[in-house]
Tab-separated table of C-alpha atoms and ligand atoms in Angstrom:
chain	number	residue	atom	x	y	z
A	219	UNK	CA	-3.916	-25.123	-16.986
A	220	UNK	CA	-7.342	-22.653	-16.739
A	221	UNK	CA	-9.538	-23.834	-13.730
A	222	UNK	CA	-13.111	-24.103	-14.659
A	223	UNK	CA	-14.196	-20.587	-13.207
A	224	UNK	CA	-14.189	-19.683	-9.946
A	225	UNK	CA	-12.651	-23.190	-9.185
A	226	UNK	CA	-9.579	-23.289	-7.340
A	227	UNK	CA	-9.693	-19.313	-6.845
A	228	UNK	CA	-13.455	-19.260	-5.266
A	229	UNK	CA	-12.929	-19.157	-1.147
A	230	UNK	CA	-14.275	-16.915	1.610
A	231	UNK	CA	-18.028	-15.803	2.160
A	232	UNK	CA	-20.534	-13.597	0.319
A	233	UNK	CA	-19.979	-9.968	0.227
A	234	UNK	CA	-23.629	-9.538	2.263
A	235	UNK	CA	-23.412	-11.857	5.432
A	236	UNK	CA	-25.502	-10.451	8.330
A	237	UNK	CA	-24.330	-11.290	11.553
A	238	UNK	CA	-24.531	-9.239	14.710
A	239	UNK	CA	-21.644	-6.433	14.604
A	240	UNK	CA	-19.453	-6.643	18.187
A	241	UNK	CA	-18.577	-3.132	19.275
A	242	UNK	CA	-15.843	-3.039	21.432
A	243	UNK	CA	-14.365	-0.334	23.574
A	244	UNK	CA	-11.076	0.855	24.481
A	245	UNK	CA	-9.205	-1.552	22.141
A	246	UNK	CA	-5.214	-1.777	21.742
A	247	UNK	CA	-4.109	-1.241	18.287
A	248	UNK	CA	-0.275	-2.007	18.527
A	249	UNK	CA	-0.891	-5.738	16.831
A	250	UNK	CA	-3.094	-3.776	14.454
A	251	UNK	CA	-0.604	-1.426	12.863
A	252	UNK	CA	3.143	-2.205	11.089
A	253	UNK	CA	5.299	0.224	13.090
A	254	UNK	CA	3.927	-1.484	16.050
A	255	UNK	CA	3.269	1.581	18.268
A	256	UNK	CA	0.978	2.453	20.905
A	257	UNK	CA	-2.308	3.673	20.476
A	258	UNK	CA	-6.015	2.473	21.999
A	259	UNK	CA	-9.149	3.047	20.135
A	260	UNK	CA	-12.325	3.764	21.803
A	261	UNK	CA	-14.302	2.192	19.793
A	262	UNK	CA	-13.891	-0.521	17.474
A	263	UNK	CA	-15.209	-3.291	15.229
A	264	UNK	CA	-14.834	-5.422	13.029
A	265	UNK	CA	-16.901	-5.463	9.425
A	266	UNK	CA	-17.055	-8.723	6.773
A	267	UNK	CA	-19.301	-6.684	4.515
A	268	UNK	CA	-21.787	-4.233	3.566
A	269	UNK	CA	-24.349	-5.525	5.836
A	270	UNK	CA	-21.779	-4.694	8.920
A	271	UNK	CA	-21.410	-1.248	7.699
A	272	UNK	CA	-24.777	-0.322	7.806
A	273	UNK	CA	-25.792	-1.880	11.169
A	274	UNK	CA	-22.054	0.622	12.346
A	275	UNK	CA	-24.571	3.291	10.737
A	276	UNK	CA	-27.595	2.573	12.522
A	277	UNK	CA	-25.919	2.087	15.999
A	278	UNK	CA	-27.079	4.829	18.540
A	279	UNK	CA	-24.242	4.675	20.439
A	280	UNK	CA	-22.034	5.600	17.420
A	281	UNK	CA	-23.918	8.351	16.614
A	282	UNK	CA	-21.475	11.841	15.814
A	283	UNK	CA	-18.623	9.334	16.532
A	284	UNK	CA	-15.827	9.684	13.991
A	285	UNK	CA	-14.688	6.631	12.211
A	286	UNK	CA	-11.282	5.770	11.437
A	287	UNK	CA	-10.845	2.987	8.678
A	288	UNK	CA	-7.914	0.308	8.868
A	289	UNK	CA	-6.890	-2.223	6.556
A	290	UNK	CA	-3.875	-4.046	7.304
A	291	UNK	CA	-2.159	-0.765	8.901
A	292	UNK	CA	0.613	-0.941	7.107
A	293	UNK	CA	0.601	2.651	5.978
A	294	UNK	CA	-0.662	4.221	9.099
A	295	UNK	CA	1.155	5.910	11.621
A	296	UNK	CA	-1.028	6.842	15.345
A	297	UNK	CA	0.561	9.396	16.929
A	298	UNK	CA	-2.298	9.467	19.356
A	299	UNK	CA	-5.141	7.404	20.591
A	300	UNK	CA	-8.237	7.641	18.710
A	301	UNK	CA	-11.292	9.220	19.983
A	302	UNK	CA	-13.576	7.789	17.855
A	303	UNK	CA	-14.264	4.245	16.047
A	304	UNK	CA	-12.036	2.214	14.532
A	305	UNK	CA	-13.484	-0.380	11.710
A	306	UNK	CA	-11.282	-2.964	10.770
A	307	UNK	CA	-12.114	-3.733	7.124
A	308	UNK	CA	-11.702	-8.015	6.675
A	309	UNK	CA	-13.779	-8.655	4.078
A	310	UNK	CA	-12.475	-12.126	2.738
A	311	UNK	CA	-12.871	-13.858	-0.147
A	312	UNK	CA	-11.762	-14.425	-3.690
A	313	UNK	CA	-13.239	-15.327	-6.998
A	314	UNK	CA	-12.766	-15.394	-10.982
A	315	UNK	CA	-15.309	-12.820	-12.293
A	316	UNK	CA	-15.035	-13.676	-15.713
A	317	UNK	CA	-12.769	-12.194	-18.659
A	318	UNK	CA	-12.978	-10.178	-21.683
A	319	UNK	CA	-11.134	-11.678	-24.033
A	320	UNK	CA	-7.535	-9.446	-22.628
A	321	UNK	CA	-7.936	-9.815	-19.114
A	322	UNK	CA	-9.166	-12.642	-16.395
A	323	UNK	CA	-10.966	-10.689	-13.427
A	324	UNK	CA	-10.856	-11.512	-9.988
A	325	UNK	CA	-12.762	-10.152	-7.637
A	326	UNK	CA	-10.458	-10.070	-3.937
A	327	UNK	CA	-12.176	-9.399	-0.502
A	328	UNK	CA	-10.685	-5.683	1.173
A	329	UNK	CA	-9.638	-8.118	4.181
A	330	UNK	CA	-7.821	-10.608	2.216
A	331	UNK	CA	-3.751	-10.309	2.744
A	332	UNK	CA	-2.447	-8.835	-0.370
A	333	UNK	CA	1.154	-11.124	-0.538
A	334	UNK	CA	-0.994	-13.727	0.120
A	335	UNK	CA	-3.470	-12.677	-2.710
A	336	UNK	CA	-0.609	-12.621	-5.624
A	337	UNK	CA	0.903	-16.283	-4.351
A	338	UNK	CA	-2.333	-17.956	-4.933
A	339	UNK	CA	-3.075	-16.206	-8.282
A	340	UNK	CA	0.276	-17.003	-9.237
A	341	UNK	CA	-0.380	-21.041	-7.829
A	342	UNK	CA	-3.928	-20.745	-9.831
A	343	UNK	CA	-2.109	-19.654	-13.094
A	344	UNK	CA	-3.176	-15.965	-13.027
A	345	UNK	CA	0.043	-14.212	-13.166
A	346	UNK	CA	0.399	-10.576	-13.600
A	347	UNK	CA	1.174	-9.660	-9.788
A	348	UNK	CA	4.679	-10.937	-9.264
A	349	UNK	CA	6.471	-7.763	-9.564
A	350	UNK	CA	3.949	-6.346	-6.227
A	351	UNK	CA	4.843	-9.670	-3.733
A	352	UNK	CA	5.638	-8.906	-0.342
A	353	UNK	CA	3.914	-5.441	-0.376
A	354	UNK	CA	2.654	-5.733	3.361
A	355	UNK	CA	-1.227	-4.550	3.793
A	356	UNK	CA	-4.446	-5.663	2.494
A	357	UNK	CA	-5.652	-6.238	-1.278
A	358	UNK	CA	-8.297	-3.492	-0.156
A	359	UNK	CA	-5.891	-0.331	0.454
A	360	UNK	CA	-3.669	-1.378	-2.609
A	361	UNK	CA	-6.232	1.347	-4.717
A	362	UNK	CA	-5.663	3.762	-1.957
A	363	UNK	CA	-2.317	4.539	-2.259
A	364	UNK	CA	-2.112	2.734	-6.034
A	365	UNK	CA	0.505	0.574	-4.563
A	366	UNK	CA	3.505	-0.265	-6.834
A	367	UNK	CA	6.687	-1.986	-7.210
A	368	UNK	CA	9.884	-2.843	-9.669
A	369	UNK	CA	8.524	-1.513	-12.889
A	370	UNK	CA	4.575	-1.959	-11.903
A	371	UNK	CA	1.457	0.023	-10.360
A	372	UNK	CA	-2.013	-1.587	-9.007
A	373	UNK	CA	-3.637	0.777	-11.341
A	374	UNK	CA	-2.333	-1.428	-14.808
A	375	UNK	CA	-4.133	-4.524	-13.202
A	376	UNK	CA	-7.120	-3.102	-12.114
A	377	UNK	CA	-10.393	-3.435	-13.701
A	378	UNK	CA	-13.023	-2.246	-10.627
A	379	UNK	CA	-13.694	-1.996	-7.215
A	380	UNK	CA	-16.823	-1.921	-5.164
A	381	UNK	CA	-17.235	0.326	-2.431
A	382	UNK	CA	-19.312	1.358	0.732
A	383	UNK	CA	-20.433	4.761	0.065
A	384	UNK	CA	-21.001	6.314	3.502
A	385	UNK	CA	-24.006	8.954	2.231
A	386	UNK	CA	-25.800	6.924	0.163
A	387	UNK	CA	-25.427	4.241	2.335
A	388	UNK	CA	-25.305	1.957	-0.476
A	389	UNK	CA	-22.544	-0.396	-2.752
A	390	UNK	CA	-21.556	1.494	-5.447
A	391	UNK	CA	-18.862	0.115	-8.427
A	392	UNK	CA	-16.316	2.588	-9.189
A	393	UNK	CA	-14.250	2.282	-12.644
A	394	UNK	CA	-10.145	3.063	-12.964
A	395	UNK	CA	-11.139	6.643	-14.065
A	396	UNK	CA	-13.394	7.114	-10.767
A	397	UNK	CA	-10.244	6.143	-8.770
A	398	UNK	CA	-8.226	8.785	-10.488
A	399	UNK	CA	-4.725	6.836	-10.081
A	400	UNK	CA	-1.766	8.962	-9.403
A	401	UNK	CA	1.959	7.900	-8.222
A	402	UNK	CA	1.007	6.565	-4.579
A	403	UNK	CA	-1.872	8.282	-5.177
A	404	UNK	CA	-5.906	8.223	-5.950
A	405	UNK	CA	-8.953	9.963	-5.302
A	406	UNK	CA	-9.698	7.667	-1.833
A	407	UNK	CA	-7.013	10.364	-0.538
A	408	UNK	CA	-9.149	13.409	-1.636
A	409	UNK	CA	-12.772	13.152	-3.145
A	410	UNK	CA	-13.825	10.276	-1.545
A	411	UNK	CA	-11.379	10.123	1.640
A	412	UNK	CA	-13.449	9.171	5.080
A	413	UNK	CA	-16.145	8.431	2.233
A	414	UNK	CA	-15.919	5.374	1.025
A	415	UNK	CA	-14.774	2.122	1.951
A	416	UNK	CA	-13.036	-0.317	-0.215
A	417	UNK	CA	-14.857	-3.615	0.023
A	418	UNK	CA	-13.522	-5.531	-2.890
A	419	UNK	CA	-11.334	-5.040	-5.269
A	420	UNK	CA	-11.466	-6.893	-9.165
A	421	UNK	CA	-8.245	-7.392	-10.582
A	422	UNK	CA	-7.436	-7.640	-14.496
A	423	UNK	CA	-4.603	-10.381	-15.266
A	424	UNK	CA	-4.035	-10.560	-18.953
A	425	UNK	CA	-3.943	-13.394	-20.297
A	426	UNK	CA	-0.931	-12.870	-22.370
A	427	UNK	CA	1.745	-12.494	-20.043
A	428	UNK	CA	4.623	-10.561	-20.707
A	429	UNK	CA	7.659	-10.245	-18.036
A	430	UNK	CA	8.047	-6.921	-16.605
A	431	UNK	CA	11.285	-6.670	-15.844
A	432	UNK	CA	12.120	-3.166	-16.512
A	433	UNK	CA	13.188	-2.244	-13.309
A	434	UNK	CA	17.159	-1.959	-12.819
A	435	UNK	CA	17.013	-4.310	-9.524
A	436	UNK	CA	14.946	-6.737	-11.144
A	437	UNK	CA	17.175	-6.851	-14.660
A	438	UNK	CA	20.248	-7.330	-12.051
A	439	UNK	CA	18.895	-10.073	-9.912
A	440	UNK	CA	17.369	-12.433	-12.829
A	441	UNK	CA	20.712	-11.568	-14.541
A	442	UNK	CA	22.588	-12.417	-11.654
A	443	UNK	CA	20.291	-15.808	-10.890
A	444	UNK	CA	21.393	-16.682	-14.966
A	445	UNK	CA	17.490	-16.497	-15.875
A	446	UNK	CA	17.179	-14.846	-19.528
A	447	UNK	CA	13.546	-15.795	-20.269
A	448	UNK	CA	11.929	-15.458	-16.659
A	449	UNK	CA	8.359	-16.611	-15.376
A	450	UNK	CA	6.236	-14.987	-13.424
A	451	UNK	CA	7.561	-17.464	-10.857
A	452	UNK	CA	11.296	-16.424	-11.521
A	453	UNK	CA	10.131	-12.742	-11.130
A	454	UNK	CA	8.248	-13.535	-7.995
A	455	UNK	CA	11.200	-14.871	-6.223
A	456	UNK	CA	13.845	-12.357	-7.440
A	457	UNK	CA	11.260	-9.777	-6.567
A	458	UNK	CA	10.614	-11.271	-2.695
A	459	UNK	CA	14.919	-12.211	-2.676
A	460	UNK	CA	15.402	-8.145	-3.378
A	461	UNK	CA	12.481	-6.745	-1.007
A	462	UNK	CA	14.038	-9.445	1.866
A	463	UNK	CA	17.797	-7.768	1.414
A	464	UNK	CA	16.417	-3.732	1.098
A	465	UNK	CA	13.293	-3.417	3.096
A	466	UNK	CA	12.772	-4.354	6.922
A	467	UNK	CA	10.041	-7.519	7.415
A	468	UNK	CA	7.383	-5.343	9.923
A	469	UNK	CA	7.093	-8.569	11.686
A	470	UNK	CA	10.563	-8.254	13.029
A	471	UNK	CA	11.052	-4.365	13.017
A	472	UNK	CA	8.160	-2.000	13.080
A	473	UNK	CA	7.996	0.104	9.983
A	474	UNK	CA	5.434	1.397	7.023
A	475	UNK	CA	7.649	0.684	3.797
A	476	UNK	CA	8.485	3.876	2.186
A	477	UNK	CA	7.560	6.829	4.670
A	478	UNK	CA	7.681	9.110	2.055
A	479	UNK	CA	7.064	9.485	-1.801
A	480	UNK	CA	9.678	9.951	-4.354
A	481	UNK	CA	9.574	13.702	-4.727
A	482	UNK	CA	8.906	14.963	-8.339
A	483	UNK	CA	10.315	18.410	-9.873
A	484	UNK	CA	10.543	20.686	-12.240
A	485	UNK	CA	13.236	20.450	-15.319
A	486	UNK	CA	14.899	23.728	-14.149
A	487	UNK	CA	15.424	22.686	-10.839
A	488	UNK	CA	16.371	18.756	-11.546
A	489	UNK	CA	19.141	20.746	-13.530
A	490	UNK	CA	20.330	22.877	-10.768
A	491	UNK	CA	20.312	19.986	-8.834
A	492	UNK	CA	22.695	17.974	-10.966
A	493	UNK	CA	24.845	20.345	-11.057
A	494	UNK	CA	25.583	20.875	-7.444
A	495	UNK	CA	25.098	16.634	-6.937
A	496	UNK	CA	26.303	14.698	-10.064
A	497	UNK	CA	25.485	11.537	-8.048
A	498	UNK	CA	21.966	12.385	-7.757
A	499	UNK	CA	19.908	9.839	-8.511
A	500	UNK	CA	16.476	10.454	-10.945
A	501	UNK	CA	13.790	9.272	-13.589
A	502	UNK	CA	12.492	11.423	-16.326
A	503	UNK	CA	8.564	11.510	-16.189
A	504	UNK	CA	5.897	12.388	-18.961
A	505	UNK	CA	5.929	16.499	-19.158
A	506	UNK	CA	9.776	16.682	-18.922
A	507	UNK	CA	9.681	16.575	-15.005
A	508	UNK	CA	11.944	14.075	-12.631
A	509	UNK	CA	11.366	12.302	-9.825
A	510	UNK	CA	14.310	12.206	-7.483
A	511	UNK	CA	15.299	9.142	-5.176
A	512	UNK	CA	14.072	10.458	-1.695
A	513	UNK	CA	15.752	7.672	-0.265
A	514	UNK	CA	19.240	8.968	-2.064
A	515	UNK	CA	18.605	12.200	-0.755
A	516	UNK	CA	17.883	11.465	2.971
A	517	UNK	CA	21.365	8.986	2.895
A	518	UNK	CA	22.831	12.198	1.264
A	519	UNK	CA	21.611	14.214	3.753
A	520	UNK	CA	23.520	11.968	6.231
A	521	UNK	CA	20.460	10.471	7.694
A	522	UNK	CA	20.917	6.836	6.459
A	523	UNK	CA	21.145	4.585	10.064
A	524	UNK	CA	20.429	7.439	12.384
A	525	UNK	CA	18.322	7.001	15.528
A	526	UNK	CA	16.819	9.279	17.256
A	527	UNK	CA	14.989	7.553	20.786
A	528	UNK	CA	13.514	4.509	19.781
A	529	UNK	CA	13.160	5.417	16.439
A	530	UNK	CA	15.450	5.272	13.360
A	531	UNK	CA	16.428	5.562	9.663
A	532	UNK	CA	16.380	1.698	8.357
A	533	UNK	CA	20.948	1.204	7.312
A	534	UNK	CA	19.767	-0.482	4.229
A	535	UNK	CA	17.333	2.023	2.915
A	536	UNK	CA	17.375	5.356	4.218
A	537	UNK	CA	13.782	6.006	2.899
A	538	UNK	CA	12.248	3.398	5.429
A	539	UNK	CA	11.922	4.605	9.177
A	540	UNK	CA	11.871	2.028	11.657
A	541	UNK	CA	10.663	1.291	15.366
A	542	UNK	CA	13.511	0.030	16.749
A	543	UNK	CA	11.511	-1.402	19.880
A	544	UNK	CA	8.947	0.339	21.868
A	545	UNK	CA	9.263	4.011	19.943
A	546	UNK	CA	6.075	5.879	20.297
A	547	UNK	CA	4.215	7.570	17.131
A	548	UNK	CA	5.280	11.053	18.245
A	549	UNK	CA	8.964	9.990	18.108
A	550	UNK	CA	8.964	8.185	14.653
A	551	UNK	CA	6.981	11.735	13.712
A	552	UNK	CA	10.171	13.905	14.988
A	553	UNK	CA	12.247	11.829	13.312
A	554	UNK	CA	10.264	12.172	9.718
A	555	UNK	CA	9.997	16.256	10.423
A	556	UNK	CA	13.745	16.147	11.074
A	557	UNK	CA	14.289	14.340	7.685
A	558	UNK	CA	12.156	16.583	6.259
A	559	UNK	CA	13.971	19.759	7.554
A	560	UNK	CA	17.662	18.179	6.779
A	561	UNK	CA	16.359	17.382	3.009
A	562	UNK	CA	14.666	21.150	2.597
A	563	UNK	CA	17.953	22.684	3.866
A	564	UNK	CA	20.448	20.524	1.969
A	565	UNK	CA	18.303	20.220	-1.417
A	566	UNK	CA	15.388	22.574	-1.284
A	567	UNK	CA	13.143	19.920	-2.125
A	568	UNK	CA	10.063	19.422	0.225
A	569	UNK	CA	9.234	15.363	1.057
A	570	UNK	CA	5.699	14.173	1.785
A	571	UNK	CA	5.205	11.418	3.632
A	572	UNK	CA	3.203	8.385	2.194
A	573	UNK	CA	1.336	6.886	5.286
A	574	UNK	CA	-1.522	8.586	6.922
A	575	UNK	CA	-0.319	10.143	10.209
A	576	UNK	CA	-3.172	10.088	12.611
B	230	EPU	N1	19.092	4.958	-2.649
B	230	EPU	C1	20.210	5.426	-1.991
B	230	EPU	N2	20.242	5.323	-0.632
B	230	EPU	C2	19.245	4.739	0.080
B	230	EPU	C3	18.106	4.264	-0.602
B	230	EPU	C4	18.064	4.388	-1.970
B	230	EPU	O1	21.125	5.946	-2.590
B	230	EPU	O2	19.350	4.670	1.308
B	230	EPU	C5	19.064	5.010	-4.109
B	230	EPU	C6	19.234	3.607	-4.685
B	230	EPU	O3	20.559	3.267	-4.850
B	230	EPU	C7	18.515	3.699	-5.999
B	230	EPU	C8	17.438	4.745	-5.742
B	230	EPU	O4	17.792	5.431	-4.561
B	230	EPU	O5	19.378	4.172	-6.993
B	230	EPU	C9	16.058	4.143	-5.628
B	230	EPU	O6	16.026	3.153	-4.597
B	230	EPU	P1	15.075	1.868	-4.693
B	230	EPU	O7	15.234	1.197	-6.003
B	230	EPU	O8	15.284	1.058	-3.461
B	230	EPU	O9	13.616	2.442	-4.734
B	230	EPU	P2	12.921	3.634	-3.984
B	230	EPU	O10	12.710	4.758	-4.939
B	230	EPU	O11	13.686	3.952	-2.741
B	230	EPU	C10	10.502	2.881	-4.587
B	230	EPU	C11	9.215	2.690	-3.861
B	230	EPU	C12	9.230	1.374	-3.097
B	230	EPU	C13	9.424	0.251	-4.101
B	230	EPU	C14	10.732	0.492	-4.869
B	230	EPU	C15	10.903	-0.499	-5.983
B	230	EPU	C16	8.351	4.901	-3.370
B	230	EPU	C17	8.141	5.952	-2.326
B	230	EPU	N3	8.986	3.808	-2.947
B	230	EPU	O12	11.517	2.988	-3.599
B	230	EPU	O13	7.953	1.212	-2.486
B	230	EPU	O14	9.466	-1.003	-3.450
B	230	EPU	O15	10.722	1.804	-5.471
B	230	EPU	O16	10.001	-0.197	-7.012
B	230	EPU	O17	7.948	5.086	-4.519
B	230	EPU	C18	6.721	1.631	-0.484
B	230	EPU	O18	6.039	2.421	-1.126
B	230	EPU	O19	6.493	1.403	0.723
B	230	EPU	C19	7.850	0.964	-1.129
B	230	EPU	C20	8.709	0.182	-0.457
């Protein structure tokens, strides 16, 4: 059952490797971002840990360049080329930390895959991730946006994270409450955005595992599969079986999951709502406010399948916008403002996108 520490789950070099940084110049970032588009950086590099981060710091020829970080670029969207540098975070890695009795931790590289991260936890006997497989991107931007999935949020299995901190120039650990976790949401969007960068991330799987299976589509497809007492592994593959009908593989059709958040309101207005759209679909949050279905209200709107160029609404879930071969960034971006205006004018509800338009 339970490696000796570290042992199947230890892989990937130390955090503080110092080998000369390659800066390169004028670099093509379609292969680097999921809605495959366009867009050439004119800088760019490539950093495996601290020690790359401040040699980036010390280089003359980047000095009053802007920097651009990019994980997996999953949730990015380049509208434009960037005049600056680009550092592609692949720090790898991956090793059990210890425990505290509740919890194992393991600490995961930024650069490690994050799909890739929750298989071999889940191979190692460290469940706890199942209900977040298939999220494209890299373990290191899963804080950013406090990725989550079918009943479950980063932020419940996170115990730390250890960061570059770009004006001390120094590592510095940052706890859950330093991350400030919101709903797609945490303080690497605000306080600390352009300020710090994510270089590993330390997980908390508890050792008593209990099945989250919570979520409607998740209840459905075990119940549908005849599994009343799932594993982690049954929740795994009902999880990847529902993301592989819904959601568009990037590999195949450019997209950024979600391209915008579930938009939350007040009481008063979730009631006027209703009344006008008894079909709407919503959740009841803590403080008696509701988030709404954005992707309900853009297929309400009329928008589900609709293509506008190159780009277009995903049929199978109208909150997914898709590259449907060789769109550029600004395109997929009129497309989003035109959701955004059909949604105001139908609903009066304002939607904000999740990835980072650049
Ligand atoms: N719906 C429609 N029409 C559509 C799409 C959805 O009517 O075209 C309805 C569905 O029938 C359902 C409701 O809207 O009743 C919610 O749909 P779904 O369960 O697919 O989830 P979601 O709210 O659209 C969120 C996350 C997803 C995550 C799923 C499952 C956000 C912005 N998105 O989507 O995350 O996988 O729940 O937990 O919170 C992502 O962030 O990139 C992402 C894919």
């Amino acid at each position: 059952m339970c490696e000796p520490r570290g042992k199947r789950l230890r892989r990937g070099g130390s955090y503080n490797r110092r080998v000369p940084i390659e800066l390169e110049e004028n670099v093509a970032l379609r292969a680097l971002n999921a809605f495959g588009v366009d867009a050439r950086a004119r800088y760019f590099a490539r950093v495996r840990s601290a020690a790359d981060l401040a040699m980036l710091e010390d280089d003359p020829r980047l000095r009053g360049v802007p920097r651009l970080i990019l994980g997996g670029g999953s949730n990015i969207l380049f509208t434009r080329d960037v005049d600056g540098l680009v550092v592609k975070v692949d720090v790898p890695g991956m090793r059990e930390v210890g425990d505290d009795g509740r919890a194992w931790f393991v600490e995961v590289g930024a650069g490690e895959n994050w799909h890739a991260t929750v298989q071999r936890l889940l191979d190692a006997d460290r469940p706890g991730l199942e209900n977040l497989a298939l999220i494209p991107g890299q373990a290191g931007a899963a804080p950013i946006q406090n990725i989550g999935a079918y009943g479950l949020e980063l932020a419940e299995r996170f115990h730390a994270l250890a960061a570059w901190d770009v004006e001390a120039r120094d590592v510095v650990t940052m706890s859950p409450a330093d991350c400030n976790f919101g709903y797609r949401d945490s303080a690497f969007k605000s306080t600390f955005a352009g300020r710090r960068v994510i270089l590993s991330v330390t997980l908390a799987l508890p050792k008593r595992w209990t099945p989250v299976t919570g979520y409607a589509d998740v209840a459905n497809e075990l119940k549908a599969r005849g599994i009343a007492a799932p594993t982690a592994r049954d929740i795994f593959d009902a999880v990847c079986a529902i993301r592989r009908r819904k959601l568009p593989d990037p590999a195949a059709i450019g997209n950024a999951g979600s391209f915008f958040k579930n938009p939350i309101v007040t009481r008063e207005q979730h009631h006027a709502l209703l009344a006008h759209h008894p079909s709407l679909v919503s959740y009841p949050m803590p403080g008696g406010r509701f988030k709404l279905a954005a992707g309900w209200l853009i297929d309400a709107a009329g928008l589900k399948g609709a293509t506008r160029g190159r780009a277009g609404v995903y049929e199978k879930q109208a909150l997914v916008l898709v590259n449907r071969g060789g769109a550029t960034g600004a395109e997929i971006l009129a497309l989003a403002r035109e959701v955004q205006d059909k949604v105001r004018e139908k609903f009066g509800v304002l939607l904000e996108p999740e990835p980072v338009i650049v």
